[in-house]
Short mmCIF file of C-alpha atoms and ligand atoms in Angstrom, two decimals:
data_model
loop_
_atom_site.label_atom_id
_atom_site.label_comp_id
_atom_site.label_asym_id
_atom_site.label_seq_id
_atom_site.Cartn_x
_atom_site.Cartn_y
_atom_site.Cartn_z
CA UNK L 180 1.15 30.05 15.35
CA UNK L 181 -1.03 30.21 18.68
CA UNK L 182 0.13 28.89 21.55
CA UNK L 183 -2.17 26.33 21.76
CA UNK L 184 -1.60 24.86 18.45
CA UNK L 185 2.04 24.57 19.61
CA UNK L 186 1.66 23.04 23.07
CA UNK L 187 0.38 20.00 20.64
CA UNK L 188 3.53 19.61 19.02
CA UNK L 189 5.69 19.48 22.08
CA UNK L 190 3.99 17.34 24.11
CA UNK L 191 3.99 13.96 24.03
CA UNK L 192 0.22 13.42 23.59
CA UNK L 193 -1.63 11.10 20.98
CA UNK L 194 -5.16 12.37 21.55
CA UNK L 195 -6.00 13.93 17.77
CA UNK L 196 -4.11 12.09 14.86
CA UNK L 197 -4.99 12.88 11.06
CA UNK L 198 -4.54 10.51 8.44
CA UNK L 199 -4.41 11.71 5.09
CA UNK L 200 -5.77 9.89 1.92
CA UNK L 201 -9.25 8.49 0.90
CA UNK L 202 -8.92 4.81 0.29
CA UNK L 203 -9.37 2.04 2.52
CA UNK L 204 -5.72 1.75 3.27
CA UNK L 205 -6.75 5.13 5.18
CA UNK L 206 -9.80 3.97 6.86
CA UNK L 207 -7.90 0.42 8.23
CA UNK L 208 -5.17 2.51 9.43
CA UNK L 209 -7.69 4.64 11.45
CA UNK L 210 -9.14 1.54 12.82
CA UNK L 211 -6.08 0.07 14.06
CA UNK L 212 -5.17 3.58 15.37
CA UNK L 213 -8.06 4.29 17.51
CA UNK L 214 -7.97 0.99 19.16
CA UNK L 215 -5.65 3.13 21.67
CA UNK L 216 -7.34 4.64 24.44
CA UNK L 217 -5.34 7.71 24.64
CA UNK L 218 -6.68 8.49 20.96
CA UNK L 219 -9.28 10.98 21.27
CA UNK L 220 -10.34 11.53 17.81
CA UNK L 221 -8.58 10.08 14.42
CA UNK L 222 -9.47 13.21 11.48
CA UNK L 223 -9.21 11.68 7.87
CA UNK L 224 -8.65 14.25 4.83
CA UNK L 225 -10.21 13.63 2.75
CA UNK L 226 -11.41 9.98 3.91
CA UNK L 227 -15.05 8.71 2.60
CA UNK L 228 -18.02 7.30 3.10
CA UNK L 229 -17.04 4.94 5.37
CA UNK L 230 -14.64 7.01 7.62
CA UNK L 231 -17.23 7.93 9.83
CA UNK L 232 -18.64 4.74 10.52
CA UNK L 233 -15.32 4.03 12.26
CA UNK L 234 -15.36 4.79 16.38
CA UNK L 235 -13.50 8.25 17.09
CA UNK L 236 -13.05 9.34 13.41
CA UNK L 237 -14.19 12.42 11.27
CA UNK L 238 -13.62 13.58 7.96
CA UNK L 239 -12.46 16.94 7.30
CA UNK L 240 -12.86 18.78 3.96
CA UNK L 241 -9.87 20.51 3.34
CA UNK L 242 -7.20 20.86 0.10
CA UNK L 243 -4.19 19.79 1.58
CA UNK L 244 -2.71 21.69 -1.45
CA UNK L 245 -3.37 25.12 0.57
CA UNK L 246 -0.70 25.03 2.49
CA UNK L 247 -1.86 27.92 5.06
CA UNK L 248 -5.09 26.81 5.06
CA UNK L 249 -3.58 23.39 6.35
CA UNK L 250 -1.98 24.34 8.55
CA UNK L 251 -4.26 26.51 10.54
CA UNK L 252 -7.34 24.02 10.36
CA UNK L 253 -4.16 20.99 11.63
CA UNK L 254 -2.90 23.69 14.75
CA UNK L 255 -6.30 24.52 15.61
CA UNK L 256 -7.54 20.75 15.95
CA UNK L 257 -4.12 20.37 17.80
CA UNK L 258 -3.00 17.26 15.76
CA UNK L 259 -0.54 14.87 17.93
CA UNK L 260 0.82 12.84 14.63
CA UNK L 261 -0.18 13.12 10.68
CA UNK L 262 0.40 9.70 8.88
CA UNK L 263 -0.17 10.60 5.05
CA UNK L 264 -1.75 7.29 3.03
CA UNK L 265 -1.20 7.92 -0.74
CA UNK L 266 2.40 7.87 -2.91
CA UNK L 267 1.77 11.36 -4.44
CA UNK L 268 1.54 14.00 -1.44
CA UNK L 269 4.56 12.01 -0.17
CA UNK L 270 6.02 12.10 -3.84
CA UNK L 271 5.76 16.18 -3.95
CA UNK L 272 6.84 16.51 -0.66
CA UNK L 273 4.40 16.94 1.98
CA UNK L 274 5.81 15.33 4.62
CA UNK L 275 8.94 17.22 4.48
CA UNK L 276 6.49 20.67 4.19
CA UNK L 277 4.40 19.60 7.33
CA UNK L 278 7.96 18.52 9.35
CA UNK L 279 9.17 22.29 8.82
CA UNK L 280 5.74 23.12 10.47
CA UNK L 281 7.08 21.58 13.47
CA UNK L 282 4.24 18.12 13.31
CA UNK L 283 5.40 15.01 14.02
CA UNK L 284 4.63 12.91 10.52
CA UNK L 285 4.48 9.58 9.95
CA UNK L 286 5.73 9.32 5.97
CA UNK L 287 9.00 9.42 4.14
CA UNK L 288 10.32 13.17 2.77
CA UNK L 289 10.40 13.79 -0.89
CA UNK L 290 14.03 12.61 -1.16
CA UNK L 291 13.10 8.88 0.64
CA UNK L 292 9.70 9.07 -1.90
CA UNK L 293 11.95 8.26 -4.84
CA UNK L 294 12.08 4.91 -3.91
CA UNK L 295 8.83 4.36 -5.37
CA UNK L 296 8.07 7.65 -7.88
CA UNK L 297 11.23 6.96 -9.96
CA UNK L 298 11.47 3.43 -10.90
CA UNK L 299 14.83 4.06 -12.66
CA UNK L 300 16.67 5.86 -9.15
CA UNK L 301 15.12 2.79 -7.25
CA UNK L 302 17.03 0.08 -9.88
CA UNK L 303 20.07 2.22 -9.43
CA UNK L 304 19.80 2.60 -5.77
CA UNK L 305 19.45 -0.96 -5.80
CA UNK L 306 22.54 -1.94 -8.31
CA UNK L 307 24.78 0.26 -5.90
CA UNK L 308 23.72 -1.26 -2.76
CA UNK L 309 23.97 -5.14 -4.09
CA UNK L 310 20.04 -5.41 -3.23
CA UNK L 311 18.78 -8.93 -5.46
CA UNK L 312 16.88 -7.15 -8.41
CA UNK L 313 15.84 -8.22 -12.23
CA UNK L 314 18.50 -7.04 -14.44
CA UNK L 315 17.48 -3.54 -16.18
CA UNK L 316 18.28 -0.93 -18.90
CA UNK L 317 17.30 2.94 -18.06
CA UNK L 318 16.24 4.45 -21.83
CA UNK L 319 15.57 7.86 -22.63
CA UNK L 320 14.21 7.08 -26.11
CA UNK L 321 12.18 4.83 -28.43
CA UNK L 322 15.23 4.07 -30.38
CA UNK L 323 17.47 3.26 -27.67
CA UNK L 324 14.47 1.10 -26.37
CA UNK L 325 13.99 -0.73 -29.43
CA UNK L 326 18.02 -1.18 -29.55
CA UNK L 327 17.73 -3.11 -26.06
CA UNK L 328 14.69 -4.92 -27.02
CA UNK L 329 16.03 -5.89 -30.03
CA UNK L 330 19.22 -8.22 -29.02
CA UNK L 331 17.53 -9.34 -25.68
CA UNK L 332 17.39 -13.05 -26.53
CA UNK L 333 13.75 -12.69 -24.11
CA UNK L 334 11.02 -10.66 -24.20
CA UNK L 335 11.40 -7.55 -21.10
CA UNK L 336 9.07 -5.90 -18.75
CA UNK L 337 8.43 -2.07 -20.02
CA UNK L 338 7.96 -0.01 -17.18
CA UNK L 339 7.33 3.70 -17.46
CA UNK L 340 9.66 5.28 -15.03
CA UNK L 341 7.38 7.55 -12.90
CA UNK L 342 4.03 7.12 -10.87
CA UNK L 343 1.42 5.90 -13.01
CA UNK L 344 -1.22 4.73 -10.35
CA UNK L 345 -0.32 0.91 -10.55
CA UNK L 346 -0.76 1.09 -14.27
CA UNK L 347 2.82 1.65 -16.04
CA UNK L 348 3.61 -1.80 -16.12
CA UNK L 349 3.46 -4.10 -19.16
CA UNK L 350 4.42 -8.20 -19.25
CA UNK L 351 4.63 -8.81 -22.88
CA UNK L 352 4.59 -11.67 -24.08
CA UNK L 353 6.54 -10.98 -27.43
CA UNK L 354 9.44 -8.82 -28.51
CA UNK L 355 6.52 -6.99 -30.91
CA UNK L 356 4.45 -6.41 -27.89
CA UNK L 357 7.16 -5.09 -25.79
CA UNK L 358 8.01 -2.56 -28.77
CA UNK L 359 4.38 -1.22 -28.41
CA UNK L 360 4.39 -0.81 -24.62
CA UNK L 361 7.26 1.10 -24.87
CA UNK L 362 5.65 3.02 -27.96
CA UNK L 363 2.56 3.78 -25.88
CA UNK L 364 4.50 5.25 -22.80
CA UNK L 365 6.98 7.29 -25.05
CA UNK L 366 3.77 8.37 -26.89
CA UNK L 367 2.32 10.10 -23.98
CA UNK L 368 0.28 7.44 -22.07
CA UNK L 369 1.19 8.84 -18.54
CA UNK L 370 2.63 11.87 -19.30
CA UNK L 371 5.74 13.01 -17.77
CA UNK L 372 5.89 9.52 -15.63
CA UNK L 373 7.06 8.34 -19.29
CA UNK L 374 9.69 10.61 -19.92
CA UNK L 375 11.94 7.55 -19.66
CA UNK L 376 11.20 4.03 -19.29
CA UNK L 377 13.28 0.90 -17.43
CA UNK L 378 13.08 -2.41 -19.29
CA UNK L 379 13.12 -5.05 -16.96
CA UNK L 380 14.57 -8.99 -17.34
CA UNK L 381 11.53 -10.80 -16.14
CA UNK L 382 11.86 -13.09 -13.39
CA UNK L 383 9.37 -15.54 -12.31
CA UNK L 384 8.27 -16.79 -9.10
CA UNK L 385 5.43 -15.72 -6.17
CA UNK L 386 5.12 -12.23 -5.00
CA UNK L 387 5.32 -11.41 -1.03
CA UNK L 388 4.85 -7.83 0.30
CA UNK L 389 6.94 -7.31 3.28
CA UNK L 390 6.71 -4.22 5.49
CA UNK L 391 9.34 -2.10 7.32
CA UNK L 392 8.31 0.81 10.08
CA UNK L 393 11.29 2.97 9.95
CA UNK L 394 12.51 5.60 12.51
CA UNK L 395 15.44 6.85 9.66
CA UNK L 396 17.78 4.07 11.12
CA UNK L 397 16.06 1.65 12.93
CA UNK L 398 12.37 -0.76 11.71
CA UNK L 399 10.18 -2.99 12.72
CA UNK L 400 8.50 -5.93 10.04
CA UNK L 401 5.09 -5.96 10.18
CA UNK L 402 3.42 -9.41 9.39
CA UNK L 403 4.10 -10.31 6.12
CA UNK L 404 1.24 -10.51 3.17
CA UNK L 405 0.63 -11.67 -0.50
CA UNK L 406 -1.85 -9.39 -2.39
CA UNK L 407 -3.98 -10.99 -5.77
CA UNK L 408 -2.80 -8.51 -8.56
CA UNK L 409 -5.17 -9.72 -11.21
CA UNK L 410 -8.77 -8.98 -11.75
CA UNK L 411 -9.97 -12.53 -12.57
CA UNK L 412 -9.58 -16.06 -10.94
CA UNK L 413 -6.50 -18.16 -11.53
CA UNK L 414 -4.73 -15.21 -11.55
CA UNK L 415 -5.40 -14.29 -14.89
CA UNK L 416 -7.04 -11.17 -16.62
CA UNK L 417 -5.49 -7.52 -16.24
CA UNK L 418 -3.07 -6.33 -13.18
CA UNK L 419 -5.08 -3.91 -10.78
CA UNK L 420 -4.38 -2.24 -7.77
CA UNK L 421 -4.96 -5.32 -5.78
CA UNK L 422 -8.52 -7.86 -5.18
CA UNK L 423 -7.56 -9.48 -2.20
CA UNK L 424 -4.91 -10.45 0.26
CA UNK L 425 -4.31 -12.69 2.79
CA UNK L 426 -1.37 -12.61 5.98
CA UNK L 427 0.79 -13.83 6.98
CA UNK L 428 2.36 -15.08 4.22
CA UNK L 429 3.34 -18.70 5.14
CA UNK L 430 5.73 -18.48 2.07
CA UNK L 431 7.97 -17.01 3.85
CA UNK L 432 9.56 -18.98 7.07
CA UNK L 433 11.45 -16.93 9.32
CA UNK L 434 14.51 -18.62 7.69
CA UNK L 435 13.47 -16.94 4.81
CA UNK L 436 12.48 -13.47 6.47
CA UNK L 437 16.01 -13.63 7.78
CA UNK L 438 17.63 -13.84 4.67
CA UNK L 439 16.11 -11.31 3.44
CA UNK L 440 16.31 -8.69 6.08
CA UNK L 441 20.34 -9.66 5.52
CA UNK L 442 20.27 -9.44 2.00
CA UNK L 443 17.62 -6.68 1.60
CA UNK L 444 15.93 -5.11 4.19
CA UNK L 445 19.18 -3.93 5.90
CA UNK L 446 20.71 -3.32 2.97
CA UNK L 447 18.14 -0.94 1.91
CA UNK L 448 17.81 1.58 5.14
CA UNK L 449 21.66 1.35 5.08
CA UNK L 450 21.58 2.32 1.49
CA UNK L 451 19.27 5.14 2.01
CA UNK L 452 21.60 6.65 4.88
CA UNK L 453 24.43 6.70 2.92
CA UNK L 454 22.38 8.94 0.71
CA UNK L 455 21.37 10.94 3.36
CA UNK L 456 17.82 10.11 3.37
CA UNK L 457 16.39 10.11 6.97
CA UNK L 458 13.31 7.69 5.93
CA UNK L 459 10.39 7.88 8.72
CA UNK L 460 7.57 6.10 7.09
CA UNK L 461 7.03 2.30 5.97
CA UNK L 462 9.08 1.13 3.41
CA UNK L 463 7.04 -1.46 0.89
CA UNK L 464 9.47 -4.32 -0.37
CA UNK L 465 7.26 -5.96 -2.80
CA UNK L 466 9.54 -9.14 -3.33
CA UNK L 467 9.50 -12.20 -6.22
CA UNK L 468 10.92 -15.22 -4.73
CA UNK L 469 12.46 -17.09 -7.20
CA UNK L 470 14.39 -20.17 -7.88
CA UNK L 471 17.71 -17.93 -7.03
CA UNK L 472 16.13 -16.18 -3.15
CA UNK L 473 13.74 -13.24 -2.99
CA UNK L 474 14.49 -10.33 -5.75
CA UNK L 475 12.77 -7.10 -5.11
CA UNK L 476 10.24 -6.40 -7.99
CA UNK L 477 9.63 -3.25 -6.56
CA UNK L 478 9.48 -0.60 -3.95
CA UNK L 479 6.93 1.63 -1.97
CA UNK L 480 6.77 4.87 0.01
CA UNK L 481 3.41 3.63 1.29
CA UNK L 482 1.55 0.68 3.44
CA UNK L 483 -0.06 -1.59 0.39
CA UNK L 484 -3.63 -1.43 -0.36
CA UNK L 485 -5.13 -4.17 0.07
CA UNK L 486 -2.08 -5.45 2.39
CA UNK L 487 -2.96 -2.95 5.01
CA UNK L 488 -6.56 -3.62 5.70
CA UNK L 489 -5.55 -7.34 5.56
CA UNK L 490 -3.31 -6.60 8.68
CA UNK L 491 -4.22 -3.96 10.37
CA UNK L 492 -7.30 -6.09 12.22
CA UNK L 493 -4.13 -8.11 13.18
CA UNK L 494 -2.21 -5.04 14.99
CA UNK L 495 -2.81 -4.75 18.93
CA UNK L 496 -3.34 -0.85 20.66
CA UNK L 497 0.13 0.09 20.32
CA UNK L 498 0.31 0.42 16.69
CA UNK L 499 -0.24 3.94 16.95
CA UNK L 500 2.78 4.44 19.52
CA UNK L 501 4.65 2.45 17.07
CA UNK L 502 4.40 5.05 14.11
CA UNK L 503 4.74 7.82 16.55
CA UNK L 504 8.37 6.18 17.22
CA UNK L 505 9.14 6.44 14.06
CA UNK L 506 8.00 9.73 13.30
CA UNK L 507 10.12 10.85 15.98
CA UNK L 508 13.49 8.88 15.50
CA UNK L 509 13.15 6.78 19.14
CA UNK L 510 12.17 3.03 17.78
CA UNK L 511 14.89 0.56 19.51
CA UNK L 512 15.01 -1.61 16.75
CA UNK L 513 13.51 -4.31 19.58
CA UNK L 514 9.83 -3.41 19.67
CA UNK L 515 8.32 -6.77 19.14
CA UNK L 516 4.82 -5.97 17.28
CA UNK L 517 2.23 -7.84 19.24
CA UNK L 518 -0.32 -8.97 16.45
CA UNK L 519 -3.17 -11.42 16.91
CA UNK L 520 -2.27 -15.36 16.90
CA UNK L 521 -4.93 -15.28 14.25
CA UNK L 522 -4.68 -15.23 10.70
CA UNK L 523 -6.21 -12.58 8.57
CA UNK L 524 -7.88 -12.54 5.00
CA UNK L 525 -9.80 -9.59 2.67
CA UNK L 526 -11.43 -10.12 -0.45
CA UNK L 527 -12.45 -6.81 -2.31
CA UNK L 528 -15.61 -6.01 -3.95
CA UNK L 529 -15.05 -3.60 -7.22
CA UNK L 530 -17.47 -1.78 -9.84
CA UNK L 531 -18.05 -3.44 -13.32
CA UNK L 532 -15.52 -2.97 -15.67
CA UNK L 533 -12.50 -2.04 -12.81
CA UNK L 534 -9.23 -1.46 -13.78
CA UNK L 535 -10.84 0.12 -17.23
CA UNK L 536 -13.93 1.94 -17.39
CA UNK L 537 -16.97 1.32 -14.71
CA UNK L 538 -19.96 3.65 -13.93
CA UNK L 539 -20.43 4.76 -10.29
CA UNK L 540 -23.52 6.03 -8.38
CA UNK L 541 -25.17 2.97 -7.37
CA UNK L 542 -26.76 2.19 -3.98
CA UNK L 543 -25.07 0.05 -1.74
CA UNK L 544 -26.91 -2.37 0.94
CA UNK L 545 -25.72 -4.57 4.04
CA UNK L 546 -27.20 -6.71 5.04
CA UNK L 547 -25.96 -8.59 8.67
CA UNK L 548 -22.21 -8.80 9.28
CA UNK L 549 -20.65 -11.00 11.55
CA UNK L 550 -19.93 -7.93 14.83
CA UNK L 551 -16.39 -9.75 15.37
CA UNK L 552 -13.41 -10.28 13.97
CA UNK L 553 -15.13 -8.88 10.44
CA UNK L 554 -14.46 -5.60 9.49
CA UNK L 555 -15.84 -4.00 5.86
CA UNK L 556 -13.24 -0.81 5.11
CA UNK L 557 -14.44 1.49 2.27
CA UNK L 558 -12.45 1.88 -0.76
CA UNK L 559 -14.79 4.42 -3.36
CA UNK L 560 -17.85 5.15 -1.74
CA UNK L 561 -19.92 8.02 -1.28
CA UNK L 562 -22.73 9.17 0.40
CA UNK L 563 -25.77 10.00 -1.82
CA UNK L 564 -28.45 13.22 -0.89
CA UNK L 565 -30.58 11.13 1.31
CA UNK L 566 -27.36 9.86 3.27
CA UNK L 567 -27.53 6.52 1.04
CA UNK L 568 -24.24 4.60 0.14
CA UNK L 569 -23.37 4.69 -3.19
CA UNK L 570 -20.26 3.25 -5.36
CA UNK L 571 -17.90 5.79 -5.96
CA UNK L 572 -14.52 3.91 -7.06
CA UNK L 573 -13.34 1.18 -9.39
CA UNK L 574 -12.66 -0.69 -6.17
CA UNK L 575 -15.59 -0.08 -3.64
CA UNK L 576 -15.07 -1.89 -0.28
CA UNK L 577 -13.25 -4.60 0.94
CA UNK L 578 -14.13 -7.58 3.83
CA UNK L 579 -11.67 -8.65 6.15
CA UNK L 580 -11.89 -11.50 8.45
CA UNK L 581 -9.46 -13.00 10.95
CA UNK L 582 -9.69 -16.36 12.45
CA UNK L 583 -7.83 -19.93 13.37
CA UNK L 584 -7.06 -20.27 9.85
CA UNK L 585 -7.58 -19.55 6.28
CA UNK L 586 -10.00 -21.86 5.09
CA UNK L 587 -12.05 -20.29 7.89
CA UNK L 588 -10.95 -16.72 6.99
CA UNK L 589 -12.06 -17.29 3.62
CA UNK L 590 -15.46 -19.17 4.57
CA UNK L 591 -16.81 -15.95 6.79
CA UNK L 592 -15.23 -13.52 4.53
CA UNK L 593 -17.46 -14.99 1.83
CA UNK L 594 -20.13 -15.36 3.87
CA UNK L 595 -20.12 -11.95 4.70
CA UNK L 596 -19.66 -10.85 1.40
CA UNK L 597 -23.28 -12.08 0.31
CA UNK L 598 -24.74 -9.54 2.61
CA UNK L 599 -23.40 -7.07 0.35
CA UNK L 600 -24.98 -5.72 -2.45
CA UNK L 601 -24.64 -2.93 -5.57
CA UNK L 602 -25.41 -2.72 -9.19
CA UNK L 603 -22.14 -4.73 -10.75
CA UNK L 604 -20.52 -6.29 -7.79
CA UNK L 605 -17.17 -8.35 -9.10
CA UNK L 606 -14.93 -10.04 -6.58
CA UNK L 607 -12.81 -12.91 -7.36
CA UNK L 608 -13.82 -16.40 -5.46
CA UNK L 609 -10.38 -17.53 -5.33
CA UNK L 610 -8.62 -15.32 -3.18
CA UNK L 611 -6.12 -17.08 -0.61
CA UNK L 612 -6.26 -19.83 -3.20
CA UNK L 613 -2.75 -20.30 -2.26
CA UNK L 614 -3.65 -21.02 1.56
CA UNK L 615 -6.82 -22.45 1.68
CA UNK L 616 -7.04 -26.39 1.40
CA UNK L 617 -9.05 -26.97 -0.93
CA UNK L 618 -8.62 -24.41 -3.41
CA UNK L 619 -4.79 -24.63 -3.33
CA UNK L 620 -6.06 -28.63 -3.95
CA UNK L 621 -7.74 -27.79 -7.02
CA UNK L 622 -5.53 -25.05 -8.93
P1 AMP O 5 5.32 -3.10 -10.20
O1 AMP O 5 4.33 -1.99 -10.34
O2 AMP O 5 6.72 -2.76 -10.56
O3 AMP O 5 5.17 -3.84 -8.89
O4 AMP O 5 4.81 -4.23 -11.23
C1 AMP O 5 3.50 -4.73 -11.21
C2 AMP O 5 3.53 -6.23 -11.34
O5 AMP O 5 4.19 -6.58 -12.54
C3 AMP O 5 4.33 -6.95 -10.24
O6 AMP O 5 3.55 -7.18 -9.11
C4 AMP O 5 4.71 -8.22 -10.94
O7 AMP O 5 3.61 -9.13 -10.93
C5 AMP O 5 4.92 -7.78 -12.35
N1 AMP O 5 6.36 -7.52 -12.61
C6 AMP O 5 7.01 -6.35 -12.42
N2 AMP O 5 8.31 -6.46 -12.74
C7 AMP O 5 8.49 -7.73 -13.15
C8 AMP O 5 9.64 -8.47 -13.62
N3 AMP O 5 10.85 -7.92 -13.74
N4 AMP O 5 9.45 -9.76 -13.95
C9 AMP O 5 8.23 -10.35 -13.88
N5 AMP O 5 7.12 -9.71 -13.45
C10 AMP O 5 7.25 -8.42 -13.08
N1 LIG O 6 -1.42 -3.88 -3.41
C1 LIG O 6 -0.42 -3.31 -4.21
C2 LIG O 6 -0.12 -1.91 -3.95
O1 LIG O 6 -0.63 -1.31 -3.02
O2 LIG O 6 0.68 -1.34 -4.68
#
């Protein structure tokens, strides 16, 4: 290593930061992060289309899977602190490779990964450490599947046990159903993620994502946030990776947040010590809160998508010293995060026929976008030969607006939207449905 790449490492400098992943998860994150003024430049690998239209960023085209390669393109831009994005690098252990390497990472090791790539270690991590949680069976086979099934009095959740890109979850609605969701994942449907499969009890109740910046003992909660799972209005239609979100969550009083840092948050990070696991990276409690208190549903190694754009636009300068701490085991625990006294909200825009098939390729136009407090982070876009935006994703972009509150989130984030245009634009009308006044009114 040259002794310039390594003077980056020791000092305590946040002038180059690379964020790894494509989505807009990534391209919020970069947003928030180069809000600081000591941030020189904020690198995205692989990033997209709209990476570059963010101040102080650049894309870099590089396999992250060539590790020596990686290395020597990461020492020779002299990178301060690497926060990875996506659930699989973290899942096969990239953070842990690029800590060896002596860079200060923002993102849990392969060990503190399992949270969220084996559904089956997460119930079990969660049974030992008395962590509120659906009741669950681990099964290895069909039979033993359809045994459980079978003399549950209700139908259960089938989950395939590994990562399966949002889409290993079934709700039946019958015991017959439930027998062919666990079928299709023994069958093959996502591969080796369905080696084994945890039926769930299913509980009832609204979902709340709920954020923790670790150091490996100490976090920080980020503003809390509740995502729209399903494609169409109402909630109804298929589950997806997420149309629209909205934070805070006024769900959840601090009361509330207090009971559940007691009963899970804590729990969990004490949990994971006792294992050993030194987790540096945000831990994603995706919570039910039902008639009995807030059960985890499930968690992540990873900021939410579209929870993060929702709240990064709500994150002041120091965001970027804050992952920094925890990358580097010095958060006191105290750090109050200073976020904006305004509310935030972000509908998505996807491709016809998102979560199954949808064709991509087609030009994207803007049209005039309110210059504050609206930001539009890209999702799957591209840029075509003659440096035209095109869709290039199931989900394509996203608007986020902050304001007073969320009827007028909603109002300008709608506004907004109908300055944007492609071949088979979907986005549901409804979202914050819960928080604005007249929609929450009329459902
Ligand atoms: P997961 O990928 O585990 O978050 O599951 C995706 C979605 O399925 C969740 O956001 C819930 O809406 C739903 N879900 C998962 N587990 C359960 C459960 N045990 N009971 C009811 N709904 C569930
Ligand atoms: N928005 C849900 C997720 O990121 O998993």
């Amino acid at each position: 290593m040259s002794i310039n790449s390594t003077s980056s490492k020791i000092f305590n400098r946040l002038e180059n930061i690379l964020i790894i992943g494509n989505g807009g998860r990534e391209n919020s994150l970069a947003w928030a992060i180069q809000k600081n003024e000591l941030v020189k430049k904020v690198y995205l690998i692989p990033g997209n289309s709209g990476s570059e239209r963010i101040n102080k960023c650049e894309r870099i085209k590089i396999d992250i899977n060539n590790e020596i390669e990686l290395v020597e393109k990461l020492d020779f831009l002299k990178i301060d602190l690497i926060v990875i994005g996506p659930e699989i690098p973290l899942a096969n252990g990239l953070a842990d490779f690029l800590r060896k390497k002596d860079f200060k990472v923002f993102g849990p090791g392969k060990d503190g990964a399992k949270l969220e790539y084996s559904k089956s270690w997460a119930k079990e991590f969660m049974r030992e450490a008395n962590i509120p949680t659906a009741n669950f069976w681990k099964v290895n086979s069909l039979e033993e599947a359809k045994n459980i099934i079978h003399t549950s009095p209700m139908p259960l959740v089938v989950k395939a046990d590994g990562l399966a890109s949002g889409k290993g979850v079934f709700i039946p609605d019958s015991k017959d159903e439930c027998f062919r969701a666990a079928e299709l994942i023994f069958n093959g449907k996502f591969g080796k993620s369905g080696n084994s499969i945890v039926l769930e009890e299913k509980i009832q109740g609204p979902e709340v994502s709920v954020f923790a910046l670790c150091d490996g003992q100490k976090y920080v909660l980020l503003p809390t946030a509740q995502d729209h799972k399903r494609l169409n209005e109402k909630d109804k239609g298929p589950n997806t990776g997420g149309m629209g979100a909205y934070s805070p969550a006024p769900l959840l009083t601090e009361d509330n947040l207090d009971k559940i840092t007691k009963e899970i948050i804590k729990p969990t990070i004490d949990g994971l010590n006792r294992k050993n696991i030194t987790y540096k990276g945000v831990i994603y409690f995706g919570l039910m809160i039902t008639e009995s208190g807030a059960k985890v549903i499930e968690y992540n190694c990873r900021f939410g998508d579209p929870e993060c754009q929702t709240i990064m636009p709500l994150m002041d300068k120091n965001f970027v010293s804050l992952l920094e701490k925890c990358s580097m085991g010095n958060l006191t625990g105290d750090e109050k995060i200073s976020t904006s006294d305004k509310v935030s909200g972000c509908v998505i825009a996807t491709s016809k026929g998102y979560p199954n098939e949808y064709k991509t390729g087609f030009p994207i136009t803007i049209g005039k976008i309110d210059s504050i407090d609206c930001q539009i982070f890209d999702s799957g876009t591209a840029t075509g030969k003659n440096g035209e935006l095109l869709t290039d994703g199931g989900r394509v972009l996203s608007i986020v607006c902050q304001d007073k509150d969320f009827d007028m989130v909603f109002e300008r984030a709608y506004k907004n939207l109908k300055e944007i245009k492609f071949d088979g634009i979907y986005f549901r009308n409804d979202i914050g449905h819960q928080v604005r006044k007249k929609l929450s009114t009329e459902n």
